[in-house]
PDB file of C-alpha atoms and ligand atoms in Angstrom:
ATOM      1  CA  MET A 310      84.623   9.486 104.092  1.00 93.00           C
ATOM      2  CA  ASN A 311      87.080  11.033 101.605  1.00 97.00           C
ATOM      3  CA  HIS A 312      87.413  10.842  97.833  1.00 98.00           C
ATOM      4  CA  PHE A 313      90.967  10.536  96.475  1.00 99.00           C
ATOM      5  CA  LEU A 314      90.575  12.426  93.201  1.00 98.00           C
ATOM      6  CA  ASP A 315      93.853  14.290  92.767  1.00 98.00           C
ATOM      7  CA  ILE A 316      96.976  15.258  94.667  1.00 98.00           C
ATOM      8  CA  HIS A 317      96.243  19.006  94.426  1.00 98.00           C
ATOM      9  CA  LYS A 318      92.784  18.395  95.903  1.00 98.00           C
ATOM     10  CA  THR A 319      94.143  16.442  98.881  1.00 98.00           C
ATOM     11  CA  ASP A 320      95.468  18.284 101.915  1.00 98.00           C
ATOM     12  CA  PRO A 321      99.281  18.023 102.306  1.00 98.00           C
ATOM     13  CA  ASP A 322      98.836  16.695 105.861  1.00 98.00           C
ATOM     14  CA  ALA A 323      96.591  13.934 104.485  1.00 98.00           C
ATOM     15  CA  LEU A 324      99.185  13.128 101.791  1.00 98.00           C
ATOM     16  CA  ARG A 325     101.872  12.867 104.492  1.00 98.00           C
ATOM     17  CA  SER A 326      99.689  10.702 106.684  1.00 98.00           C
ATOM     18  CA  ILE A 327      98.923   8.373 103.722  1.00 98.00           C
ATOM     19  CA  LEU A 328     102.653   8.054 102.930  1.00 98.00           C
ATOM     20  CA  SER A 329     103.525   7.259 106.505  1.00 98.00           C
ATOM     21  CA  SER A 330     100.728   4.697 106.827  1.00 98.00           C
ATOM     22  CA  ALA A 331     101.872   3.089 103.534  1.00 98.00           C
ATOM     23  CA  GLN A 332     105.405   2.759 104.887  1.00 98.00           C
ATOM     24  CA  SER A 333     104.195   1.201 108.161  1.00 98.00           C
ATOM     25  CA  MET A 334     101.949  -1.279 106.357  1.00 98.00           C
ATOM     26  CA  LYS A 335     104.784  -2.211 103.993  1.00 98.00           C
ATOM     27  CA  GLU A 336     107.175  -2.810 106.899  1.00 98.00           C
ATOM     28  CA  ALA A 337     104.594  -4.895 108.739  1.00 97.00           C
ATOM     29  CA  ARG A 338     104.452  -7.278 105.744  1.00 97.00           C
ATOM     30  CA  GLN A 339     108.211  -7.828 105.351  1.00 95.00           C
ATOM     31  CA  GLY A 340     109.015 -11.477 104.703  1.00 95.00           C
ATOM     32  CA  ARG A 341     105.386 -12.580 104.380  1.00 96.00           C
ATOM     33  CA  SER A 342     103.760 -14.296 101.409  1.00 96.00           C
ATOM     34  CA  LYS A 343     102.082 -11.961  98.918  1.00 95.00           C
ATOM     35  CA  GLY A 344      98.755 -13.652  99.585  1.00 94.00           C
ATOM     36  CA  ALA A 345      98.995 -13.481 103.376  1.00 97.00           C
ATOM     37  CA  ARG A 346      96.416 -11.297 105.037  1.00 97.00           C
ATOM     38  CA  ASP A 347      97.584  -8.326 107.074  1.00 97.00           C
ATOM     39  CA  ASP A 348      97.384  -8.648 110.853  1.00 95.00           C
ATOM     40  CA  GLU A 349      94.915  -5.783 110.818  1.00 95.00           C
ATOM     41  CA  GLN A 350      91.862  -6.315 108.603  1.00 98.00           C
ATOM     42  CA  PRO A 351      90.441  -2.790 108.172  1.00 98.00           C
ATOM     43  CA  LEU A 352      88.473  -3.722 105.036  1.00 98.00           C
ATOM     44  CA  ALA A 353      86.827  -6.830 106.521  1.00 98.00           C
ATOM     45  CA  GLY A 354      83.244  -7.013 105.277  1.00 98.00           C
ATOM     46  CA  ARG A 355      83.834  -4.301 102.650  1.00 98.00           C
ATOM     47  CA  MET A 356      83.322  -4.610  98.899  1.00 98.00           C
ATOM     48  CA  VAL A 357      85.366  -2.470  96.499  1.00 98.00           C
ATOM     49  CA  ALA A 358      84.470  -1.967  92.809  1.00 98.00           C
ATOM     50  CA  LEU A 359      87.431  -1.563  90.451  1.00 98.00           C
ATOM     51  CA  ILE A 360      86.236  -0.105  87.129  1.00 97.00           C
ATOM     52  CA  PHE A 361      88.516  -0.050  84.088  1.00 96.00           C
ATOM     53  CA  GLU A 362      87.653   1.813  80.908  1.00 95.00           C
ATOM     54  CA  LYS A 363      91.292   1.437  79.764  1.00 96.00           C
ATOM     55  CA  PRO A 364      93.743  -1.481  80.051  1.00 96.00           C
ATOM     56  CA  SER A 365      95.829  -1.993  83.195  1.00 97.00           C
ATOM     57  CA  THR A 366      98.243  -4.454  84.763  1.00 98.00           C
ATOM     58  CA  ARG A 367      99.662  -2.691  87.838  1.00 98.00           C
ATOM     59  CA  THR A 368      96.590  -0.714  88.922  1.00 98.00           C
ATOM     60  CA  ARG A 369      94.297  -3.694  88.524  1.00 98.00           C
ATOM     61  CA  VAL A 370      96.473  -6.224  90.340  1.00 98.00           C
ATOM     62  CA  SER A 371      97.764  -3.907  93.069  1.00 98.00           C
ATOM     63  CA  PHE A 372      94.275  -2.664  94.037  1.00 98.00           C
ATOM     64  CA  ASP A 373      92.849  -6.182  93.949  1.00 98.00           C
ATOM     65  CA  VAL A 374      95.661  -7.668  96.049  1.00 98.00           C
ATOM     66  CA  GLY A 375      95.667  -4.669  98.414  1.00 98.00           C
ATOM     67  CA  VAL A 376      91.950  -4.996  99.178  1.00 98.00           C
ATOM     68  CA  ARG A 377      92.326  -8.735  99.839  1.00 98.00           C
ATOM     69  CA  GLN A 378      95.354  -8.272 102.107  1.00 98.00           C
ATOM     70  CA  MET A 379      93.216  -5.890 104.181  1.00 98.00           C
ATOM     71  CA  GLY A 380      90.363  -8.402 104.402  1.00 98.00           C
ATOM     72  CA  GLY A 381      87.992  -6.928 101.800  1.00 98.00           C
ATOM     73  CA  GLU A 382      86.584  -8.199  98.524  1.00 98.00           C
ATOM     74  CA  THR A 383      86.666  -6.752  95.013  1.00 98.00           C
ATOM     75  CA  LEU A 384      84.542  -6.656  91.895  1.00 97.00           C
ATOM     76  CA  VAL A 385      86.613  -5.921  88.787  1.00 96.00           C
ATOM     77  CA  LEU A 386      84.495  -4.375  86.026  1.00 95.00           C
ATOM     78  CA  THR A 387      85.309  -3.086  82.573  1.00 92.00           C
ATOM     79  CA  GLY A 388      83.497  -0.057  81.202  1.00 81.00           C
ATOM     80  CA  SER A 389      82.450  -1.824  78.029  1.00 81.00           C
ATOM     81  CA  GLU A 390      80.560  -4.562  79.886  1.00 83.00           C
ATOM     82  CA  MET A 391      78.679  -2.042  82.062  1.00 84.00           C
ATOM     83  CA  GLN A 392      75.678   0.079  81.114  1.00 79.00           C
ATOM     84  CA  LEU A 393      78.051   3.031  81.685  1.00 78.00           C
ATOM     85  CA  GLY A 394      79.408   2.354  78.212  1.00 65.00           C
ATOM     86  CA  HIS A 395      75.909   2.132  76.718  1.00 76.00           C
ATOM     87  CA  GLY A 396      74.207   5.367  77.662  1.00 83.00           C
ATOM     88  CA  GLU A 397      73.333   5.143  81.380  1.00 90.00           C
ATOM     89  CA  THR A 398      74.428   8.374  82.999  1.00 91.00           C
ATOM     90  CA  ILE A 399      77.444   8.425  85.255  1.00 92.00           C
ATOM     91  CA  ALA A 400      75.310  10.025  87.964  1.00 94.00           C
ATOM     92  CA  ASP A 401      72.855   7.100  87.932  1.00 95.00           C
ATOM     93  CA  THR A 402      75.718   4.603  87.853  1.00 94.00           C
ATOM     94  CA  ALA A 403      77.211   6.317  90.909  1.00 96.00           C
ATOM     95  CA  ARG A 404      73.919   6.167  92.826  1.00 97.00           C
ATOM     96  CA  VAL A 405      73.384   2.496  91.956  1.00 96.00           C
ATOM     97  CA  LEU A 406      76.930   1.330  92.727  1.00 97.00           C
ATOM     98  CA  SER A 407      76.795   3.186  96.047  1.00 98.00           C
ATOM     99  CA  ARG A 408      73.967   0.831  97.089  1.00 98.00           C
ATOM    100  CA  TYR A 409      76.134  -2.257  96.475  1.00 98.00           C
ATOM    101  CA  VAL A 410      79.752  -1.430  97.235  1.00 98.00           C
ATOM    102  CA  ASP A 411      81.707   0.436  99.907  1.00 98.00           C
ATOM    103  CA  MET A 412      84.244   2.156  97.629  1.00 98.00           C
ATOM    104  CA  ILE A 413      84.839   2.714  93.890  1.00 98.00           C
ATOM    105  CA  MET A 414      88.178   2.953  92.054  1.00 98.00           C
ATOM    106  CA  ILE A 415      87.843   4.058  88.430  1.00 98.00           C
ATOM    107  CA  ARG A 416      90.255   4.333  85.501  1.00 97.00           C
ATOM    108  CA  THR A 417      88.595   6.383  82.803  1.00 96.00           C
ATOM    109  CA  PHE A 418      89.125   8.848  79.954  1.00 96.00           C
ATOM    110  CA  ASP A 419      88.128  12.446  80.646  1.00 96.00           C
ATOM    111  CA  GLU A 420      88.279  13.516  84.285  1.00 97.00           C
ATOM    112  CA  GLU A 421      84.727  14.872  83.994  1.00 96.00           C
ATOM    113  CA  ALA A 422      83.529  11.254  84.317  1.00 95.00           C
ATOM    114  CA  LEU A 423      85.525  10.781  87.531  1.00 97.00           C
ATOM    115  CA  LEU A 424      84.254  14.065  88.966  1.00 97.00           C
ATOM    116  CA  GLU A 425      80.637  13.269  88.122  1.00 96.00           C
ATOM    117  CA  LEU A 426      80.970   9.832  89.677  1.00 97.00           C
ATOM    118  CA  ALA A 427      82.401  11.362  92.862  1.00 98.00           C
ATOM    119  CA  GLU A 428      79.709  14.044  92.977  1.00 98.00           C
ATOM    120  CA  HIS A 429      76.883  11.509  92.939  1.00 97.00           C
ATOM    121  CA  ALA A 430      78.440   8.558  94.801  1.00 98.00           C
ATOM    122  CA  THR A 431      77.789   8.233  98.509  1.00 98.00           C
ATOM    123  CA  VAL A 432      80.916   6.071  98.908  1.00 98.00           C
ATOM    124  CA  PRO A 433      84.567   7.098  98.360  1.00 98.00           C
ATOM    125  CA  VAL A 434      85.834   7.339  94.781  1.00 98.00           C
ATOM    126  CA  ILE A 435      89.511   6.884  93.864  1.00 99.00           C
ATOM    127  CA  ASN A 436      91.163   8.123  90.646  1.00 99.00           C
ATOM    128  CA  GLY A 437      92.984   5.173  89.036  1.00 98.00           C
ATOM    129  CA  LEU A 438      94.121   7.368  86.076  1.00 98.00           C
ATOM    130  CA  THR A 439      92.349   9.752  83.745  1.00 98.00           C
ATOM    131  CA  ASN A 440      93.575  11.507  80.607  1.00 98.00           C
ATOM    132  CA  GLN A 441      94.515  14.370  82.923  1.00 98.00           C
ATOM    133  CA  SER A 442      96.202  12.800  85.981  1.00 98.00           C
ATOM    134  CA  HIS A 443      97.446   9.677  87.779  1.00 99.00           C
ATOM    135  CA  PRO A 444      97.642  10.522  91.490  1.00 99.00           C
ATOM    136  CA  CYS A 445      97.991   6.953  92.874  1.00 99.00           C
ATOM    137  CA  GLN A 446     101.113   6.504  90.750  1.00 99.00           C
ATOM    138  CA  ILE A 447     102.785   9.608  92.118  1.00 98.00           C
ATOM    139  CA  MET A 448     101.987   8.651  95.722  1.00 99.00           C
ATOM    140  CA  ALA A 449     103.870   5.399  95.037  1.00 99.00           C
ATOM    141  CA  ASP A 450     106.705   7.346  93.389  1.00 99.00           C
ATOM    142  CA  ILE A 451     107.099   9.691  96.374  1.00 99.00           C
ATOM    143  CA  LEU A 452     107.078   6.684  98.723  1.00 99.00           C
ATOM    144  CA  THR A 453     109.803   5.102  96.572  1.00 99.00           C
ATOM    145  CA  PHE A 454     111.964   8.232  96.450  1.00 99.00           C
ATOM    146  CA  GLU A 455     111.761   8.751 100.208  1.00 98.00           C
ATOM    147  CA  GLU A 456     112.564   5.089 100.954  1.00 98.00           C
ATOM    148  CA  HIS A 457     115.765   5.385  98.940  1.00 98.00           C
ATOM    149  CA  ARG A 458     116.823   8.976  99.514  1.00 98.00           C
ATOM    150  CA  GLY A 459     114.878  10.513 102.422  1.00 98.00           C
ATOM    151  CA  PRO A 460     112.586  13.572 102.277  1.00 98.00           C
ATOM    152  CA  ILE A 461     111.754  14.767  98.754  1.00 98.00           C
ATOM    153  CA  ALA A 462     111.211  18.382  99.895  1.00 98.00           C
ATOM    154  CA  GLY A 463     113.796  20.649  98.283  1.00 98.00           C
ATOM    155  CA  ARG A 464     115.035  17.950  95.877  1.00 98.00           C
ATOM    156  CA  LYS A 465     115.218  18.383  92.088  1.00 98.00           C
ATOM    157  CA  VAL A 466     112.930  16.200  89.960  1.00 99.00           C
ATOM    158  CA  VAL A 467     113.359  16.323  86.163  1.00 99.00           C
ATOM    159  CA  TRP A 468     110.767  14.991  83.736  1.00 99.00           C
ATOM    160  CA  CYS A 469     111.977  14.220  80.194  1.00 98.00           C
ATOM    161  CA  GLY A 470     109.332  13.612  77.534  1.00 98.00           C
ATOM    162  CA  ASP A 471     105.598  14.148  77.059  1.00 98.00           C
ATOM    163  CA  GLY A 472     103.825  16.620  79.358  1.00 98.00           C
ATOM    164  CA  ASN A 473     101.124  14.058  80.104  1.00 98.00           C
ATOM    165  CA  ASN A 474      98.789  12.915  82.890  1.00 98.00           C
ATOM    166  CA  VAL A 475     101.608  11.404  84.981  1.00 99.00           C
ATOM    167  CA  PHE A 476     103.616  14.648  84.741  1.00 99.00           C
ATOM    168  CA  THR A 477     100.562  16.635  85.870  1.00 99.00           C
ATOM    169  CA  SER A 478     100.359  14.616  89.072  1.00 99.00           C
ATOM    170  CA  PHE A 479     104.090  15.222  89.648  1.00 98.00           C
ATOM    171  CA  ALA A 480     103.424  18.968  89.305  1.00 99.00           C
ATOM    172  CA  HIS A 481     100.587  18.742  91.839  1.00 99.00           C
ATOM    173  CA  ALA A 482     102.894  16.841  94.208  1.00 99.00           C
ATOM    174  CA  ALA A 483     105.691  19.407  93.765  1.00 99.00           C
ATOM    175  CA  GLY A 484     103.275  22.059  95.030  1.00 98.00           C
ATOM    176  CA  GLN A 485     101.923  19.999  97.914  1.00 98.00           C
ATOM    177  CA  LEU A 486     105.204  18.457  99.107  1.00 98.00           C
ATOM    178  CA  GLY A 487     107.680  21.222  98.187  1.00 98.00           C
ATOM    179  CA  PHE A 488     110.135  19.837  95.641  1.00 98.00           C
ATOM    180  CA  ASP A 489     111.612  21.488  92.531  1.00 98.00           C
ATOM    181  CA  LEU A 490     110.331  20.268  89.175  1.00 98.00           C
ATOM    182  CA  THR A 491     111.860  20.736  85.725  1.00 99.00           C
ATOM    183  CA  PHE A 492     110.004  19.780  82.546  1.00 99.00           C
ATOM    184  CA  SER A 493     112.063  19.015  79.456  1.00 99.00           C
ATOM    185  CA  GLY A 494     110.166  18.235  76.273  1.00 98.00           C
ATOM    186  CA  PRO A 495     109.143  19.753  72.932  1.00 98.00           C
ATOM    187  CA  PRO A 496     106.796  22.798  73.024  1.00 98.00           C
ATOM    188  CA  PRO A 497     103.870  21.038  71.269  1.00 98.00           C
ATOM    189  CA  LEU A 498     103.790  18.490  74.105  1.00 98.00           C
ATOM    190  CA  ASP A 499     104.024  20.988  76.970  1.00 98.00           C
ATOM    191  CA  PRO A 500     102.147  20.104  80.163  1.00 98.00           C
ATOM    192  CA  ASP A 501      98.849  21.505  81.397  1.00 98.00           C
ATOM    193  CA  PRO A 502      99.738  25.096  82.397  1.00 98.00           C
ATOM    194  CA  SER A 503      97.284  25.026  85.306  1.00 98.00           C
ATOM    195  CA  ALA A 504      99.284  22.229  86.960  1.00 98.00           C
ATOM    196  CA  LEU A 505     102.476  24.304  86.670  1.00 98.00           C
ATOM    197  CA  GLU A 506     100.650  27.347  88.022  1.00 98.00           C
ATOM    198  CA  PHE A 507      99.357  25.308  90.972  1.00 98.00           C
ATOM    199  CA  ALA A 508     102.880  24.182  91.891  1.00 98.00           C
ATOM    200  CA  ARG A 509     104.329  27.684  91.513  1.00 98.00           C
ATOM    201  CA  ALA A 510     101.532  29.254  93.557  1.00 98.00           C
ATOM    202  CA  LYS A 511     102.386  26.824  96.365  1.00 98.00           C
ATOM    203  CA  GLY A 512     106.019  27.995  96.228  1.00 98.00           C
ATOM    204  CA  ALA A 513     107.628  25.159  94.250  1.00 98.00           C
ATOM    205  CA  ARG A 514     110.380  26.074  91.780  1.00 98.00           C
ATOM    206  CA  VAL A 515     109.058  24.913  88.392  1.00 98.00           C
ATOM    207  CA  GLU A 516     111.027  25.332  85.181  1.00 98.00           C
ATOM    208  CA  ILE A 517     110.761  24.408  81.514  1.00 98.00           C
ATOM    209  CA  VAL A 518     114.211  23.696  80.038  1.00 98.00           C
ATOM    210  CA  ARG A 519     114.209  22.617  76.392  1.00 98.00           C
ATOM    211  CA  ASP A 520     117.740  21.162  76.336  1.00 98.00           C
ATOM    212  CA  PRO A 521     117.466  17.769  78.110  1.00 98.00           C
ATOM    213  CA  LEU A 522     121.172  17.654  79.032  1.00 98.00           C
ATOM    214  CA  ALA A 523     120.932  21.070  80.719  1.00 98.00           C
ATOM    215  CA  ALA A 524     117.613  20.108  82.337  1.00 98.00           C
ATOM    216  CA  VAL A 525     118.940  17.036  84.179  1.00 98.00           C
ATOM    217  CA  GLU A 526     121.992  18.872  85.557  1.00 98.00           C
ATOM    218  CA  GLY A 527     121.941  18.284  89.336  1.00 98.00           C
ATOM    219  CA  ALA A 528     118.813  16.115  89.231  1.00 98.00           C
ATOM    220  CA  ASP A 529     117.998  13.903  92.240  1.00 99.00           C
ATOM    221  CA  LEU A 530     115.356  12.077  90.210  1.00 99.00           C
ATOM    222  CA  VAL A 531     114.867  11.657  86.456  1.00 99.00           C
ATOM    223  CA  VAL A 532     111.446  10.496  85.279  1.00 99.00           C
ATOM    224  CA  THR A 533     109.918   9.620  81.949  1.00 99.00           C
ATOM    225  CA  ASP A 534     106.837   7.873  80.559  1.00 98.00           C
ATOM    226  CA  THR A 535     105.539   6.423  77.318  1.00 98.00           C
ATOM    227  CA  TRP A 536     105.537   8.746  74.300  1.00 98.00           C
ATOM    228  CA  VAL A 537     101.989   7.723  73.345  1.00 98.00           C
ATOM    229  CA  SER A 538      99.450   7.472  76.174  1.00 98.00           C
ATOM    230  CA  MET A 539      96.351   5.280  76.075  1.00 97.00           C
ATOM    231  CA  HIS A 540      94.111   8.246  75.230  1.00 97.00           C
ATOM    232  CA  ASP A 541      96.385   9.548  72.432  1.00 97.00           C
ATOM    233  CA  SER A 542      95.358   8.770  68.869  1.00 96.00           C
ATOM    234  CA  GLN A 543      97.639   6.250  67.156  1.00 96.00           C
ATOM    235  CA  THR A 544      97.646   8.613  64.159  1.00 97.00           C
ATOM    236  CA  THR A 545      99.895  10.952  66.186  1.00 97.00           C
ATOM    237  CA  ARG A 546     102.382   8.159  66.966  1.00 97.00           C
ATOM    238  CA  GLU A 547     105.014   8.889  64.350  1.00 97.00           C
ATOM    239  CA  ARG A 548     104.915  12.647  64.929  1.00 98.00           C
ATOM    240  CA  ARG A 549     105.225  12.164  68.696  1.00 98.00           C
ATOM    241  CA  HIS A 550     108.147   9.782  68.275  1.00 98.00           C
ATOM    242  CA  ASN A 551     109.960  12.313  66.093  1.00 98.00           C
ATOM    243  CA  GLN A 552     109.268  15.136  68.568  1.00 98.00           C
ATOM    244  CA  LEU A 553     110.257  13.113  71.633  1.00 98.00           C
ATOM    245  CA  ARG A 554     113.316  11.175  70.410  1.00 98.00           C
ATOM    246  CA  PRO A 555     115.745  13.914  71.614  1.00 98.00           C
ATOM    247  CA  TYR A 556     114.307  13.442  75.124  1.00 98.00           C
ATOM    248  CA  GLN A 557     115.084   9.726  75.424  1.00 98.00           C
ATOM    249  CA  VAL A 558     116.526   8.837  78.843  1.00 99.00           C
ATOM    250  CA  ASN A 559     119.804   7.063  78.093  1.00 98.00           C
ATOM    251  CA  GLU A 560     123.186   6.710  79.783  1.00 98.00           C
ATOM    252  CA  ARG A 561     124.510   9.814  78.015  1.00 98.00           C
ATOM    253  CA  LEU A 562     121.716  11.850  79.601  1.00 98.00           C
ATOM    254  CA  MET A 563     121.974  10.243  83.061  1.00 98.00           C
ATOM    255  CA  VAL A 564     125.656  11.251  83.494  1.00 98.00           C
ATOM    256  CA  HIS A 565     124.428  14.859  83.765  1.00 98.00           C
ATOM    257  CA  ALA A 566     122.234  14.037  86.767  1.00 98.00           C
ATOM    258  CA  LYS A 567     123.667  13.665  90.299  1.00 98.00           C
ATOM    259  CA  ASP A 568     125.777  10.529  90.773  1.00 98.00           C
ATOM    260  CA  ASP A 569     123.160   9.078  93.108  1.00 98.00           C
ATOM    261  CA  ALA A 570     120.141  10.208  91.046  1.00 98.00           C
ATOM    262  CA  LEU A 571     117.221   7.802  90.815  1.00 99.00           C
ATOM    263  CA  PHE A 572     115.416   6.898  87.595  1.00 99.00           C
ATOM    264  CA  MET A 573     111.662   6.253  87.559  1.00 99.00           C
ATOM    265  CA  HIS A 574     109.086   5.161  84.980  1.00 98.00           C
ATOM    266  CA  CYS A 575     105.501   4.310  85.946  1.00 98.00           C
ATOM    267  CA  LEU A 576     105.466   1.429  83.402  1.00 98.00           C
ATOM    268  CA  PRO A 577     104.456  -0.012  81.007  1.00 98.00           C
ATOM    269  CA  ALA A 578     107.625   1.066  79.168  1.00 98.00           C
ATOM    270  CA  HIS A 579     108.567   0.889  75.524  1.00 98.00           C
ATOM    271  CA  ARG A 580     112.171  -0.132  76.013  1.00 98.00           C
ATOM    272  CA  GLY A 581     114.502   1.534  73.539  1.00 98.00           C
ATOM    273  CA  GLU A 582     112.067   4.424  72.986  1.00 98.00           C
ATOM    274  CA  GLU A 583     111.540   6.725  75.981  1.00 98.00           C
ATOM    275  CA  ALA A 584     114.296   4.962  77.960  1.00 98.00           C
ATOM    276  CA  THR A 585     117.049   2.517  77.086  1.00 98.00           C
ATOM    277  CA  ASN A 586     117.554  -0.919  78.640  1.00 98.00           C
ATOM    278  CA  ALA A 587     120.847   0.331  80.095  1.00 98.00           C
ATOM    279  CA  VAL A 588     118.960   2.922  82.161  1.00 98.00           C
ATOM    280  CA  MET A 589     115.866   0.831  82.929  1.00 98.00           C
ATOM    281  CA  ASP A 590     118.027  -2.026  84.251  1.00 98.00           C
ATOM    282  CA  GLY A 591     120.924   0.159  85.443  1.00 98.00           C
ATOM    283  CA  PRO A 592     122.096   1.345  88.863  1.00 98.00           C
ATOM    284  CA  HIS A 593     119.855   4.434  89.019  1.00 98.00           C
ATOM    285  CA  SER A 594     116.639   2.564  88.242  1.00 99.00           C
ATOM    286  CA  VAL A 595     113.967   1.902  90.899  1.00 99.00           C
ATOM    287  CA  ILE A 596     111.163   1.041  88.467  1.00 98.00           C
ATOM    288  CA  PHE A 597     110.155  -2.221  90.132  1.00 98.00           C
ATOM    289  CA  ASP A 598     110.168  -0.648  93.605  1.00 98.00           C
ATOM    290  CA  GLU A 599     107.758   1.923  92.176  1.00 98.00           C
ATOM    291  CA  ALA A 600     105.538  -0.841  90.856  1.00 98.00           C
ATOM    292  CA  GLU A 601     105.569  -2.633  94.223  1.00 98.00           C
ATOM    293  CA  ASN A 602     104.833   0.580  96.076  1.00 98.00           C
ATOM    294  CA  ARG A 603     101.580   1.022  94.151  1.00 98.00           C
ATOM    295  CA  LEU A 604     100.272  -1.737  96.420  1.00 98.00           C
ATOM    296  CA  HIS A 605     101.371  -0.152  99.704  1.00 98.00           C
ATOM    297  CA  ALA A 606     100.455   3.436  98.727  1.00 99.00           C
ATOM    298  CA  GLN A 607      96.983   2.445  97.529  1.00 99.00           C
ATOM    299  CA  LYS A 608      96.260   0.395 100.649  1.00 98.00           C
ATOM    300  CA  ALA A 609      96.965   3.556 102.646  1.00 98.00           C
ATOM    301  CA  ILE A 610      94.823   5.643 100.274  1.00 99.00           C
ATOM    302  CA  MET A 611      91.899   3.214 100.692  1.00 98.00           C
ATOM    303  CA  ARG A 612      92.175   3.318 104.488  1.00 98.00           C
ATOM    304  CA  TRP A 613      92.239   7.115 104.405  1.00 98.00           C
ATOM    305  CA  CYS A 614      89.189   7.185 102.125  1.00 98.00           C
ATOM    306  CA  LEU A 615      87.193   4.978 104.478  1.00 98.00           C
ATOM    307  CA  ALA A 616      88.783   6.415 107.635  1.00 98.00           C
ATOM    308  CA  VAL A 617      89.552   2.884 108.893  1.00 98.00           C
TER     309      VAL A 617
HETATM  310  N1   CP B  89     101.526   2.476  85.937  1.00 71.68           N
HETATM  311  C1   CP B  89     100.300   1.989  85.730  1.00 71.68           C
HETATM  312  O1   CP B  89      99.295   2.594  86.092  1.00 71.68           O
HETATM  313  O2   CP B  89     100.267   0.778  85.103  1.00 71.68           O
HETATM  314  P1   CP B  89      98.979   0.014  84.535  1.00 71.68           P
HETATM  315  O3   CP B  89      98.505   0.782  83.325  1.00 71.68           O
HETATM  316  O4   CP B  89      99.488  -1.349  84.178  1.00 71.68           O
HETATM  317  O5   CP B  89      97.927  -0.017  85.594  1.00 71.68           O
HETATM  318  N1  NVA B  90     100.682   8.150  80.428  1.00 71.68           N
HETATM  319  C1  NVA B  90     100.298   6.758  80.393  1.00 71.68           C
HETATM  320  C2  NVA B  90     100.388   6.175  81.765  1.00 71.68           C
HETATM  321  C3  NVA B  90     100.075   4.703  81.833  1.00 71.68           C
HETATM  322  C4  NVA B  90     100.109   4.155  83.226  1.00 71.68           C
HETATM  323  C5  NVA B  90      98.901   6.616  79.823  1.00 71.68           C
HETATM  324  O1  NVA B  90      98.010   7.402  80.196  1.00 71.68           O
HETATM  325  O2  NVA B  90      98.700   5.744  78.985  1.00 71.68           O
END
């Protein structure tokens, strides 16, 4: 069994095998109803717990549907209705859940909770987003890029905005899969330096370019995300908006990227803030392909975790 905790903790060969299995499973479903079961039922007889300590639309629905397509069943739990939120240790929760379910996906706050759960669980644990990273999202994003444009290795990815959890997983992926990554945002919202160091140590070209127009020059992919993440205090909202406004992804910015550059956003978006409607609904945008690919990427991640 394998845990899927982070992209930098997962072997590049495993990442490649997950991406290729996701693509095959997606192709095998072409033209079928969303509720139809896959021909193969690798999760038959398996129960998967989906734990949410933060809100979710895509992660919740795509994991739930993915498990059912593969023949398994799910239990969707929120942190506040579990003893986890009322003082029971994460280690004890991990030991107890491992007696009932075959796999655990958790969306939580600090990654320490995820790591403690994984340390004490005897079933696979999947990271469905922490304050620090969002690896399932970036697996879907890589799948989306490669479907549209071929191998991502050697391509230029530019992130405009907050150096947040989603950016960190992009930095991990740059190191593992060999693409160039440019961060463009204000210094107070710089990314986790250890993620940049990881990517550089693996040989990826990683740059910080403060001028967003210069940053996106020659970009194959431009990415942004919300200016205020779920774990950020609402009291920082106005300051963040003021700091991040120059990094909005709009048509004026996109003309500096390659003509065939893609635009991605993990969603949910605040239209008119981090990205304009013209970009979100424009010719470069693949935001709904990304959302769909959460389903296919996570099905492949679950199969890899259970080795089925
Ligand atoms: N992108 C993403 O993880 O969306 P949700 O918060 O809706 O799950
Ligand atoms: N950075 C965002 C991603 C949401 C999917 C957050 O953590 O709220």
